[in-house]
CSV table of C-alpha atoms in Angstrom, one decimal:
chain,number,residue,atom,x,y,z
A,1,UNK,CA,-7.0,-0.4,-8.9
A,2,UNK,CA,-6.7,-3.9,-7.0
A,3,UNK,CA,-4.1,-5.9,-7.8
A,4,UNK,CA,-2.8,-9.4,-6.1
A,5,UNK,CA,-0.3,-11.9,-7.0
A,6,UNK,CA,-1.0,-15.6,-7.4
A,7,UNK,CA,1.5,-18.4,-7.2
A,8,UNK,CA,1.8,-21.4,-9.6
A,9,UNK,CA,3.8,-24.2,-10.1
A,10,UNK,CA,5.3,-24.4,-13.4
A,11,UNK,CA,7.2,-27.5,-15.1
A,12,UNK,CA,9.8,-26.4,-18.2
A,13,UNK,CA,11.8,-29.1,-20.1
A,14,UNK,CA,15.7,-29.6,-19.7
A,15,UNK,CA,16.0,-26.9,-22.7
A,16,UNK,CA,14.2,-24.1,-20.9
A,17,UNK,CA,15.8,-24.8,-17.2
A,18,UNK,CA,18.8,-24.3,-19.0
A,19,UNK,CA,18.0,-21.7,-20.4
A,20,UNK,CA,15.9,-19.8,-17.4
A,21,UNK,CA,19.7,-20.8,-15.4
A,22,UNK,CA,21.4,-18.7,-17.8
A,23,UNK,CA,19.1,-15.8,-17.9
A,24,UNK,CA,19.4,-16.2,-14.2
A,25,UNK,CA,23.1,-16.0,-13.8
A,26,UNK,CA,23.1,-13.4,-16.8
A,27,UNK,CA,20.8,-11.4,-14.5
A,28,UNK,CA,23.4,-11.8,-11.8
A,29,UNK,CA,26.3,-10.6,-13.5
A,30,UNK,CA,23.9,-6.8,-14.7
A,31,UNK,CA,23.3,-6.8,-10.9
A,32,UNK,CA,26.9,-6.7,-10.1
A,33,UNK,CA,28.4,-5.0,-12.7
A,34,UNK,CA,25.5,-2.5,-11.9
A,35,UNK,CA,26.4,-2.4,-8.0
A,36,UNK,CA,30.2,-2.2,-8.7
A,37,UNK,CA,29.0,1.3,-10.2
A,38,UNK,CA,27.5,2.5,-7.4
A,39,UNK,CA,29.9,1.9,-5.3
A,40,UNK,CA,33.0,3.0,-6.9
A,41,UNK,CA,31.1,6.5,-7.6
A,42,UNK,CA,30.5,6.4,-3.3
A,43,UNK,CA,33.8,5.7,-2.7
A,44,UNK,CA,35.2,8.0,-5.2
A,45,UNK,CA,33.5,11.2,-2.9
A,46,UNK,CA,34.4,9.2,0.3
A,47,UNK,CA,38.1,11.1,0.0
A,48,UNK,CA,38.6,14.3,2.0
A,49,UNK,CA,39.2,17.7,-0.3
A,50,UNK,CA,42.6,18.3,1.0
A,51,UNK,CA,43.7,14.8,0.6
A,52,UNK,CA,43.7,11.3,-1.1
A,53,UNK,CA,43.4,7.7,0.0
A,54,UNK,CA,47.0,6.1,0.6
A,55,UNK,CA,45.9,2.4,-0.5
A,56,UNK,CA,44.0,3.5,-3.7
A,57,UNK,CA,42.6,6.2,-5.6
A,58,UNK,CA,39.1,6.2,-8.1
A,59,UNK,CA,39.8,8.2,-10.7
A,60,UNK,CA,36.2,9.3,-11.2
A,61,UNK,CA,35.8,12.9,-12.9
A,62,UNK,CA,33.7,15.4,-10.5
A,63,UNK,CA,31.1,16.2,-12.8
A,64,UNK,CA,30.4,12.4,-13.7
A,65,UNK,CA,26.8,12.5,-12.4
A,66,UNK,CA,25.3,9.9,-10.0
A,67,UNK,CA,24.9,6.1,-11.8
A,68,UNK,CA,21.0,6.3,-11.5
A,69,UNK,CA,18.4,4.0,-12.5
A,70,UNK,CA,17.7,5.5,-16.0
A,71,UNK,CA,21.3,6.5,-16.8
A,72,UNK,CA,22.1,2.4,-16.1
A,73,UNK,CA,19.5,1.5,-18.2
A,74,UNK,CA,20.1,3.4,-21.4
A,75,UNK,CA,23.7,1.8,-21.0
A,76,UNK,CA,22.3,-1.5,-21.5
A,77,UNK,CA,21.8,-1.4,-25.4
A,78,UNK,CA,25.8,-0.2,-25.0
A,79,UNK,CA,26.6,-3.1,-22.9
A,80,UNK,CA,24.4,-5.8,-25.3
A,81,UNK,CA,27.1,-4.4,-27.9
A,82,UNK,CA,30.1,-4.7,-26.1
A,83,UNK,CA,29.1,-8.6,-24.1
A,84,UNK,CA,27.0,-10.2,-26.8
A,85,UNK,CA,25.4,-12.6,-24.7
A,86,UNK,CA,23.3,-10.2,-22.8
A,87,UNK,CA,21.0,-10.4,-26.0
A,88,UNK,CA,19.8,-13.7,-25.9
A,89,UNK,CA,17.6,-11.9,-22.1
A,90,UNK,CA,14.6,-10.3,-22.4
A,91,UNK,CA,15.1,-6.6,-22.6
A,92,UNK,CA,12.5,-5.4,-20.2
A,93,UNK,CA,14.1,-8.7,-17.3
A,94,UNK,CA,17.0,-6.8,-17.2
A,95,UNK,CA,15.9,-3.7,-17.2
A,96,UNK,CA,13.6,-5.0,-14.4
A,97,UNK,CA,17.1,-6.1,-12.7
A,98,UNK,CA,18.5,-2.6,-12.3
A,99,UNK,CA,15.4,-1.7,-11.4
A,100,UNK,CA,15.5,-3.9,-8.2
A,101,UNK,CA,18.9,-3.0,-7.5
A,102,UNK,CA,17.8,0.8,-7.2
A,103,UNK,CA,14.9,-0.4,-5.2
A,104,UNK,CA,17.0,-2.0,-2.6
A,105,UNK,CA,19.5,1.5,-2.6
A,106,UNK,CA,16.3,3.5,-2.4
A,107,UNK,CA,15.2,1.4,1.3
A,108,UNK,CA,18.6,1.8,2.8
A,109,UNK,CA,18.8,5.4,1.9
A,110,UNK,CA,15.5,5.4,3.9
A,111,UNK,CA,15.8,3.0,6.6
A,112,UNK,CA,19.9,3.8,7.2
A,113,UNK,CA,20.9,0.3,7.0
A,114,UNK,CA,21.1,-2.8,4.8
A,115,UNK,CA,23.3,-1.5,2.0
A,116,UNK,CA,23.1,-3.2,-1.3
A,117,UNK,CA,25.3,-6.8,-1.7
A,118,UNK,CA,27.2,-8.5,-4.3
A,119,UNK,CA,24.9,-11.6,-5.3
A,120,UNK,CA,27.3,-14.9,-5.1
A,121,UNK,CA,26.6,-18.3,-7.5
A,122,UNK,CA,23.1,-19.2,-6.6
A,123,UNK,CA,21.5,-16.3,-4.9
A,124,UNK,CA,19.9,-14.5,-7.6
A,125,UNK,CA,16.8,-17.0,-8.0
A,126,UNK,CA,14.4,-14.9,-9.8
A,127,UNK,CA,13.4,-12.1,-12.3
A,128,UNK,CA,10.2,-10.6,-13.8
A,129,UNK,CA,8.6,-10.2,-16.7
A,130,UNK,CA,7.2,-6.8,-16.0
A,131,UNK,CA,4.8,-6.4,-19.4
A,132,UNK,CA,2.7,-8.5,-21.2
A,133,UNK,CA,0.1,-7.6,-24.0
A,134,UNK,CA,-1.9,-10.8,-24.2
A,135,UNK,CA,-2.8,-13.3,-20.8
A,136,UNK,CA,0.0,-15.5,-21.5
A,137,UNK,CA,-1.9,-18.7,-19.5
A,138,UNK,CA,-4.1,-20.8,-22.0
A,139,UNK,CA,-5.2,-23.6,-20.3
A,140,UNK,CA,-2.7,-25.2,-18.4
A,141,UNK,CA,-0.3,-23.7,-20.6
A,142,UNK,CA,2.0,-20.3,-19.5
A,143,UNK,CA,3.3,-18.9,-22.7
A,144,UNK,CA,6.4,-16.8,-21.4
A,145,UNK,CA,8.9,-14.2,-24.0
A,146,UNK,CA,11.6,-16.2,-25.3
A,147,UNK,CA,11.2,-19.4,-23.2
A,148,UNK,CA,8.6,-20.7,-25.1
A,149,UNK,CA,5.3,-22.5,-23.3
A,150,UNK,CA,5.4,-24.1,-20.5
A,151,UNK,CA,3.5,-26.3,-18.5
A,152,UNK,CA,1.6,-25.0,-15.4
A,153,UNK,CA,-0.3,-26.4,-12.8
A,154,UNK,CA,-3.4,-23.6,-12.3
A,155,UNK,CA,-5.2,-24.9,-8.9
A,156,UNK,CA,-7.3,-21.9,-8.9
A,157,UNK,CA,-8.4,-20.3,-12.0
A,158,UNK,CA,-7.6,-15.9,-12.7
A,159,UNK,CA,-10.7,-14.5,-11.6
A,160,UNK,CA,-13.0,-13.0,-13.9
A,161,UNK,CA,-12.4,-9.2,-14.6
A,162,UNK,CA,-8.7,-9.3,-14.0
A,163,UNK,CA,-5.7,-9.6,-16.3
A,164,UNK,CA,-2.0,-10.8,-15.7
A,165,UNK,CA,0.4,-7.6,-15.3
A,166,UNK,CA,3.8,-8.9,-15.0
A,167,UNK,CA,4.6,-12.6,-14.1
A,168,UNK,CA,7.8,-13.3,-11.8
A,169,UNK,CA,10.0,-16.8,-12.7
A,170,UNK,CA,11.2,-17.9,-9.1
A,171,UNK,CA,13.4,-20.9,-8.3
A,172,UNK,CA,13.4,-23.0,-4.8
A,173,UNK,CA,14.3,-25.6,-3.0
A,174,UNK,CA,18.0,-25.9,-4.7
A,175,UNK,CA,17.0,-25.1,-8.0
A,176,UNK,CA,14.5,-28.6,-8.6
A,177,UNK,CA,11.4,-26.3,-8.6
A,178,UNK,CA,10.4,-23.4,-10.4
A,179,UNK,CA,7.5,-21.6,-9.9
A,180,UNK,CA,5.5,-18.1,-11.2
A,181,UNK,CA,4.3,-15.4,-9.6
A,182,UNK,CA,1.7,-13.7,-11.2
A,183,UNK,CA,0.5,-10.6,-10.9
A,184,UNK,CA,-3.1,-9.6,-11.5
A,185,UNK,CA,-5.1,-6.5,-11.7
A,186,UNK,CA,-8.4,-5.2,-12.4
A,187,UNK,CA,-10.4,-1.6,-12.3
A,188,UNK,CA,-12.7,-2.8,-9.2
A,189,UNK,CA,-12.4,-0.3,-6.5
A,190,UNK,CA,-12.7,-2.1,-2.8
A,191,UNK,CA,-12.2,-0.3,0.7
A,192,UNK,CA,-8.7,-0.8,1.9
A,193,UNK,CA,-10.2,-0.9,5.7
A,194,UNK,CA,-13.9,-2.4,5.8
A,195,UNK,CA,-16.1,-0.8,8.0
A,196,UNK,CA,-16.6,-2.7,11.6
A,197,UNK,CA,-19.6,-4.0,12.5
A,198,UNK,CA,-21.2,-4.4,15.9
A,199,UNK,CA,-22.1,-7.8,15.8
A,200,UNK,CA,-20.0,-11.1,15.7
A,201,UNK,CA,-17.0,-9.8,17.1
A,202,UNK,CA,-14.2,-11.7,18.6
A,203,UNK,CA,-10.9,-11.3,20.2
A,204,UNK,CA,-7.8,-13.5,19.7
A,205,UNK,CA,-5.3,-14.7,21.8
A,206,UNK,CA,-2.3,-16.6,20.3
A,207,UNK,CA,0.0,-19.2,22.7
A,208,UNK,CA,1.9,-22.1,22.3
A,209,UNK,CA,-0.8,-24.4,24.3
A,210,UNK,CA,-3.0,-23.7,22.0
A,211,UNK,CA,-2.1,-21.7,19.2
A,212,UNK,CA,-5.5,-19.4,19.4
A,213,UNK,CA,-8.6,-18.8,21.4
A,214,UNK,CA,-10.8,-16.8,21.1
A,215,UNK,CA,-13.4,-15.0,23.7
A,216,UNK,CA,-16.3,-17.2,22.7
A,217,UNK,CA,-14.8,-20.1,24.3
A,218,UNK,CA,-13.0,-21.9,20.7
A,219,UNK,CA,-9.4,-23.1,20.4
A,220,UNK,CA,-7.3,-24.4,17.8
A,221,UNK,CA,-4.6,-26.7,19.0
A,222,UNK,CA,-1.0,-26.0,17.9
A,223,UNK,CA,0.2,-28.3,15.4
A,224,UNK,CA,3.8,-28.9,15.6
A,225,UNK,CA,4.7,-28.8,11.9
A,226,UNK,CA,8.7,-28.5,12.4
A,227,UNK,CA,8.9,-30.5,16.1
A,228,UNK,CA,7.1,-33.5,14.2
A,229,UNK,CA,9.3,-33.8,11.2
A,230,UNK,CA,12.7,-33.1,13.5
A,231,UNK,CA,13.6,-36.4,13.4
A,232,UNK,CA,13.6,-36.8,10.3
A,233,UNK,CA,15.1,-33.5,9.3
A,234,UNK,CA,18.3,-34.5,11.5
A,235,UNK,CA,18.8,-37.6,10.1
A,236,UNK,CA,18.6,-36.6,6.5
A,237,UNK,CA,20.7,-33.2,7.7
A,238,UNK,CA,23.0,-36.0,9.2
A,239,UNK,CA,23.4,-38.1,5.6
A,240,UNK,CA,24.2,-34.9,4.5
A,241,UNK,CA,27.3,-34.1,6.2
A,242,UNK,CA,28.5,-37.2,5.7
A,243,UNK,CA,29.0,-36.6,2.1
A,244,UNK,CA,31.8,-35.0,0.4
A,245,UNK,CA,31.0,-31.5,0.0
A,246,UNK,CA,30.2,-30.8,-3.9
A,247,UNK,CA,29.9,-34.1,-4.8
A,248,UNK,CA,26.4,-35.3,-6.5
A,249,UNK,CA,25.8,-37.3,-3.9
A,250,UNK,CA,26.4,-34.2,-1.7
A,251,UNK,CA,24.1,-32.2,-3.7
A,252,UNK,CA,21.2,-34.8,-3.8
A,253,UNK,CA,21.5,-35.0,0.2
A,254,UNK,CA,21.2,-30.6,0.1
A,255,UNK,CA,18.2,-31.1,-2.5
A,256,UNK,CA,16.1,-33.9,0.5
A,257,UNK,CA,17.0,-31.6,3.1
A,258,UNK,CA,15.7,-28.5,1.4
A,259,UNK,CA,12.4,-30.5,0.3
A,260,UNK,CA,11.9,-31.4,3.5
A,261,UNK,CA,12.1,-27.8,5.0
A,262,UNK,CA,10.0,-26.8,1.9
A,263,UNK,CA,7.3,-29.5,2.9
A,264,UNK,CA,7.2,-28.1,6.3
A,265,UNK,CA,6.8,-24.3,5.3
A,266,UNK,CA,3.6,-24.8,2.9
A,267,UNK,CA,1.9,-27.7,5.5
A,268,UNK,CA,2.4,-24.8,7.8
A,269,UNK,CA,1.3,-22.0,5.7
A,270,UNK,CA,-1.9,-24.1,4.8
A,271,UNK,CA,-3.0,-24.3,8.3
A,272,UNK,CA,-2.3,-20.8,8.6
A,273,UNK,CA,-4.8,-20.0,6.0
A,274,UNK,CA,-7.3,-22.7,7.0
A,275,UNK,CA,-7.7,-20.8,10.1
A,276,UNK,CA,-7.9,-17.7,8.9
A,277,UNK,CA,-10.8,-18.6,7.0
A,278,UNK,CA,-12.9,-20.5,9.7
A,279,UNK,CA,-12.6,-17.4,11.7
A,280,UNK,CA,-13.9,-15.2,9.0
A,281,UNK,CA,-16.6,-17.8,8.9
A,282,UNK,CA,-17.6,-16.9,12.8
A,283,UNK,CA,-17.1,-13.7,13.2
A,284,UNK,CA,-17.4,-9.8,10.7
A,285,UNK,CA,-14.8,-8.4,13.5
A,286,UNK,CA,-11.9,-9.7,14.3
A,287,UNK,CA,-9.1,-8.1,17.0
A,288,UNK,CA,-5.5,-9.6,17.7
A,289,UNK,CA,-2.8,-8.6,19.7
A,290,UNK,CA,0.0,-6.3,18.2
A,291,UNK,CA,2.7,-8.9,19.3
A,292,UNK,CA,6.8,-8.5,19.4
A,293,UNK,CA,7.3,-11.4,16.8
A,294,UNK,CA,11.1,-10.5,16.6
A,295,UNK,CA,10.9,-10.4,20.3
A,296,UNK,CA,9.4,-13.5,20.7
A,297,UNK,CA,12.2,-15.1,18.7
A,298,UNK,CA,14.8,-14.2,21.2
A,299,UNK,CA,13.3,-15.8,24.0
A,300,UNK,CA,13.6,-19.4,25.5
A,301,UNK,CA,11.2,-20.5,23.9
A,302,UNK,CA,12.5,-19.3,20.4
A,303,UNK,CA,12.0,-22.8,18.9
A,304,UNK,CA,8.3,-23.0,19.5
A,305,UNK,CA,7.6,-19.2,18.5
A,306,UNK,CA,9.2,-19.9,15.3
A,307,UNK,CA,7.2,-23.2,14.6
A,308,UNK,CA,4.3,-21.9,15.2
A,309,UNK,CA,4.8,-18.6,13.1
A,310,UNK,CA,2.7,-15.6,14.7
A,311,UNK,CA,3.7,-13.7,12.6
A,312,UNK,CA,3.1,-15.3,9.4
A,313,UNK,CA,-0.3,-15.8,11.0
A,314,UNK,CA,-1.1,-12.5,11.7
A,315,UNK,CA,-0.8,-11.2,8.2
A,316,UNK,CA,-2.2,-13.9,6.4
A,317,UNK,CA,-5.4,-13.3,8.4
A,318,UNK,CA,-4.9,-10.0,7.8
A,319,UNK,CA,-5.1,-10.2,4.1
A,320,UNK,CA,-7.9,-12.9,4.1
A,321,UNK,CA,-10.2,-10.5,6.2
A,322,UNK,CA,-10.0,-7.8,3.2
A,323,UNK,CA,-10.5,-10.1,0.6
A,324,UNK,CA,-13.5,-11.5,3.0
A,325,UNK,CA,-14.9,-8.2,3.6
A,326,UNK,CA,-14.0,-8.6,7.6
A,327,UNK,CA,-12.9,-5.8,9.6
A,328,UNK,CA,-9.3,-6.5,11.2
A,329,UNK,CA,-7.5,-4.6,13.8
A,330,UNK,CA,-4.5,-5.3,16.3
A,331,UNK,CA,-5.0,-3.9,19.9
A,332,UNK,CA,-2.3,-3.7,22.3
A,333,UNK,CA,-0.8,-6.6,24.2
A,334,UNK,CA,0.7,-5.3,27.5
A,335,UNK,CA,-1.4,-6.8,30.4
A,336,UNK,CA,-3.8,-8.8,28.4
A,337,UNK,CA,-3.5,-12.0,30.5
A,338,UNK,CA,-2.7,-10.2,33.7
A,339,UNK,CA,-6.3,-8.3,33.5
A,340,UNK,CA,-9.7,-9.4,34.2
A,341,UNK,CA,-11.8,-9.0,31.7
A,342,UNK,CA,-14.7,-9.0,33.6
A,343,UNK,CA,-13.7,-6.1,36.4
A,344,UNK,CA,-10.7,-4.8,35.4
A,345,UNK,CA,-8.8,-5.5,38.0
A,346,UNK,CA,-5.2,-6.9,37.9
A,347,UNK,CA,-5.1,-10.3,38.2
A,348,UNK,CA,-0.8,-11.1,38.2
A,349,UNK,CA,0.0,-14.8,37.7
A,350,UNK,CA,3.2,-16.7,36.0
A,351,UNK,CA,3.6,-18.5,32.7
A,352,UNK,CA,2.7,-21.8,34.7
A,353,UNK,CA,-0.6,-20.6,36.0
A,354,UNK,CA,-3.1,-21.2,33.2
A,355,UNK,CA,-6.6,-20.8,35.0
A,356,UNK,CA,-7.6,-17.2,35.5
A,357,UNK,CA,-9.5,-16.5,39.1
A,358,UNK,CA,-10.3,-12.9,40.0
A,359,UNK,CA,-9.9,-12.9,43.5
A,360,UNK,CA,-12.2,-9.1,43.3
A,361,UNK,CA,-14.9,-10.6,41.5
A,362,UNK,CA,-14.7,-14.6,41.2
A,363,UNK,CA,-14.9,-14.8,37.2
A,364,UNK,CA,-12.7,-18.3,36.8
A,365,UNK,CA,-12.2,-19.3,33.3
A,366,UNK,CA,-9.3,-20.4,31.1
A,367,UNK,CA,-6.2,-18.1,30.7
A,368,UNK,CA,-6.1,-17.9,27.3
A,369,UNK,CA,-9.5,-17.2,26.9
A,370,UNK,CA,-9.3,-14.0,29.5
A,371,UNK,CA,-6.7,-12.9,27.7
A,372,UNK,CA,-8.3,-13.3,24.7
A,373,UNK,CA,-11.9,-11.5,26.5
A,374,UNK,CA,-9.6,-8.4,27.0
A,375,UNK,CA,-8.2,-8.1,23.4
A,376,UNK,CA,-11.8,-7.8,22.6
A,377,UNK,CA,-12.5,-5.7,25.2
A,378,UNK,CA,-9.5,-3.2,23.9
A,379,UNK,CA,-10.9,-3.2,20.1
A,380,UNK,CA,-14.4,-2.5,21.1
A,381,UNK,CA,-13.1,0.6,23.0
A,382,UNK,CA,-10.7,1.5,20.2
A,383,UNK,CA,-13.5,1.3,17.5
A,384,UNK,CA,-15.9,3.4,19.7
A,385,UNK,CA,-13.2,6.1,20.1
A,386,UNK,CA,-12.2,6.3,16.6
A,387,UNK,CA,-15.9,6.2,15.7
A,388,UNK,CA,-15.7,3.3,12.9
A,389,UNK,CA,-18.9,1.7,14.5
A,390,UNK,CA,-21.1,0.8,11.2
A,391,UNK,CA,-23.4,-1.5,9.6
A,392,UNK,CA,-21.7,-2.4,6.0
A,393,UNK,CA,-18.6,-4.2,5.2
A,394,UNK,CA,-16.4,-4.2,1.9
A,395,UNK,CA,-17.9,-6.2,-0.7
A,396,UNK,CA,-16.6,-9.0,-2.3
A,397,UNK,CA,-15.2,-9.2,-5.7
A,398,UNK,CA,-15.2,-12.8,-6.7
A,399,UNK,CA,-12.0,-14.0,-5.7
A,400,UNK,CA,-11.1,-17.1,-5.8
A,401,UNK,CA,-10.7,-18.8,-2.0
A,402,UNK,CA,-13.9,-16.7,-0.9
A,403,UNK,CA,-16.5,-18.1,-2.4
A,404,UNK,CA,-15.2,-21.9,-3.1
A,405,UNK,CA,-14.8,-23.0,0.7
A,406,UNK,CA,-16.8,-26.2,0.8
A,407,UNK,CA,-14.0,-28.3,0.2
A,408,UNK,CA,-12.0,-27.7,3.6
A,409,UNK,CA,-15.6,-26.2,5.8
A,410,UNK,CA,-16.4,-29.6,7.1
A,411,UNK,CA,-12.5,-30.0,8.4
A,412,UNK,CA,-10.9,-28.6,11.4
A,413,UNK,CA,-13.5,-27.2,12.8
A,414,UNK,CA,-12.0,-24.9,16.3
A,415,UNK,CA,-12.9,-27.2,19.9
A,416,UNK,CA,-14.9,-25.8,22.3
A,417,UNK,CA,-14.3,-25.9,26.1
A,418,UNK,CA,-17.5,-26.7,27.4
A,419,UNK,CA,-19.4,-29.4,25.3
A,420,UNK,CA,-18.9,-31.6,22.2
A,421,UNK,CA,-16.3,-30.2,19.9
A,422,UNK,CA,-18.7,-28.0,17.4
A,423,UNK,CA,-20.0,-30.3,13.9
């Protein structure tokens, strides 16, 4: 079973964003009221045997069993009696509500932190329609249960062979845009983990120079998405604190500054994606490094890590190699730019040295481009060890971005650094 989710835009009337804020807040208040179970039923077996609390007692019977998922959804039809306005939800979005609530208490039981929280005014900025019979998208029309149609800007069309399992309503920037998530799935069976070939391989190395090279010599510049917009982004920041806080005025200052963090986000995102798809253009093997990204955050140069989004980067090529049918695979980074990839020997050198020079065997060639020689070097070796070496990749299934990619092909094609930049 494959199943992905696709991201629209959608455009409702006053009517139904009134209406999608009050399922929204309604969908707060199950999640509290929900929550508040849990944790009175905690604190009530918090209390030693021998004693009680001083400051306050819950007065929660011994055999009461624990508020599970199912035992707080079959009190919803008791709840719809008792607060009337629960009705006018979906059933199966609030059910879907609990449901993420004992999602989140599920991960913290595992993980051992990140306990539940209350949702104040505003957080709660989505919930899912978890079943539907029919497609509910006819044309550029998205028919959803009790909202009625509304309009929806489909760039890319549902791919043939799959239909839409549950479909997610999601507000941003401030509430002035909603979108959809859809999820789609279909009975085509495709490899998780393609198998590697031994031809057209490359190695990765990501910087803030240039934001990748690879060991055949390309580079992509590094675009400073947030750096460029700065400027701007302070001074409209700036208007904003000027204004009274919770006035309209106030509010319309919030709603620039949040579009203008939005704009930022999906420009960098795009190029993100753009490059992921030129290098699965060049190469059926790709290897990265296995970086610290939260480390990398900490650092001095915090700003530029976060700009330039490694992370972000790193999984987003990730997924575009399996939908492409190219094998993928992080190596690790310790030592990558302080090795030659030629002799192995250990070539030390500082952040402000950017030419690697073996002094053992003479190979002289860009830093980033060792470094990037010796990621490869490290996935060849762990592909031979692990015996993956093959001649077949995962097929493709039709979706949409693999096979449609004349329209950006021509554009922003990687530099080279000997010769003309490649046409």
């Amino acid at each position: 079973m494959l199943t992905m989710n696709y991201t629209y835009r959608i455009y409702p009337n006053v009517v139904q964003q009134t209406e999608l804020r009050s399922w929204l807040e309604t969908c707060r208040g199950v999640y509290n009221y929900a929550l508040r179970e849990l944790k009175d039923w905690i604190a009530s077996r918090k209390c030693s045997i021998d004693r009680c609390s001083l400051e306050k007692e819950y007065i929660i019977p011994a055999d009461e069993p624990f508020p599970s998922y199912h035992r707080q959804q079959n009190n919803l039809p008791k709840a719809k009696k008792q607060f009337p306005h629960l009705g006018k939800v979906h059933s199966q979005v609030l059910q879907t509500t609990i449901r993420r609530l004992h999602d989140t208490w599920e991960v913290f039981q595992k993980r051992g932190y990140g306990f539940p929280r209350f949702k104040k005014f505003g957080q709660f900025k989505s919930f899912v329609f978890p079943q539907f019979t029919d497609n509910p998208i006819n044309g550029f029309i998205i028919k959803l249960p009790k909202i009625g149609e509304v309009p929806i800007k489909l760039h890319r069309p549902i791919p043939n062979g799959f239909k839409v399992k549950q479909v997610r309503v999601l507000l941003r920037v401030r509430g002035t845009q909603w979108y959809v998530v859809v999820t789609i799935e279909s009975d085509i069976s495709v490899p998780d983990v393609p198998v590697p070939v031994h031809v057209r391989a490359i190695g990765i190395d990501l910087g803030l120079e240039r934001f990748l090279t690879a060991s055949d010599g390309s580079f992509q510049e590094r675009p400073q998405f947030f750096k460029s917009m700065q400027r701007k982004l302070k001074l409209l920041q700036r208007r904003a604190a000027r204004k009274q806080k919770g006035s309209q005025n106030w509010q319309k200052a919030q709603v620039e500054v949040a579009r203008m963090h939005h704009r930022i986000a999906n420009r960098r995102k795009d190029f993100h994606l753009k490059t992921a798809h030129q290098l699965c253009d060049r190469a059926q093997t790709i290897f990265a490094e296995d970086l610290n990204v939260k480390g990398l955050t900490r650092g001095m140069l915090r700003k530029d890590c976060v700009d330039a989004a490694f992370g972000q980067f790193l999984s987003l090529t990730e997924w575009v190699c399996w939908k492409r049918g190219v094998y993928f695979a992080k190596v690790n980074p310790n030592g990558t730019s302080q090795t030659c990839p030629n002799c192995l020997a250990t070539v030390s050198k500082g952040l402000e040295v950017r030419e690697h020079h073996c002094p053992e065997c003479g190979y002289r060639t860009h830093r980033d481009r060792a470094a990037a020689e010796m990621v490869l070097d490290r996935g060849l070796e762990n592909v031979v060890s692990q015996g993956l070496w093959g001649t077949e990749t995962a097929c493709q299934v039709g979706l949409s971005g693999v096979y449609d990619l004349d329209k950006w092909r021509g554009a922003g094609i990687l530099n080279r650094e000997v010769g003309k930049p490649a046409l």
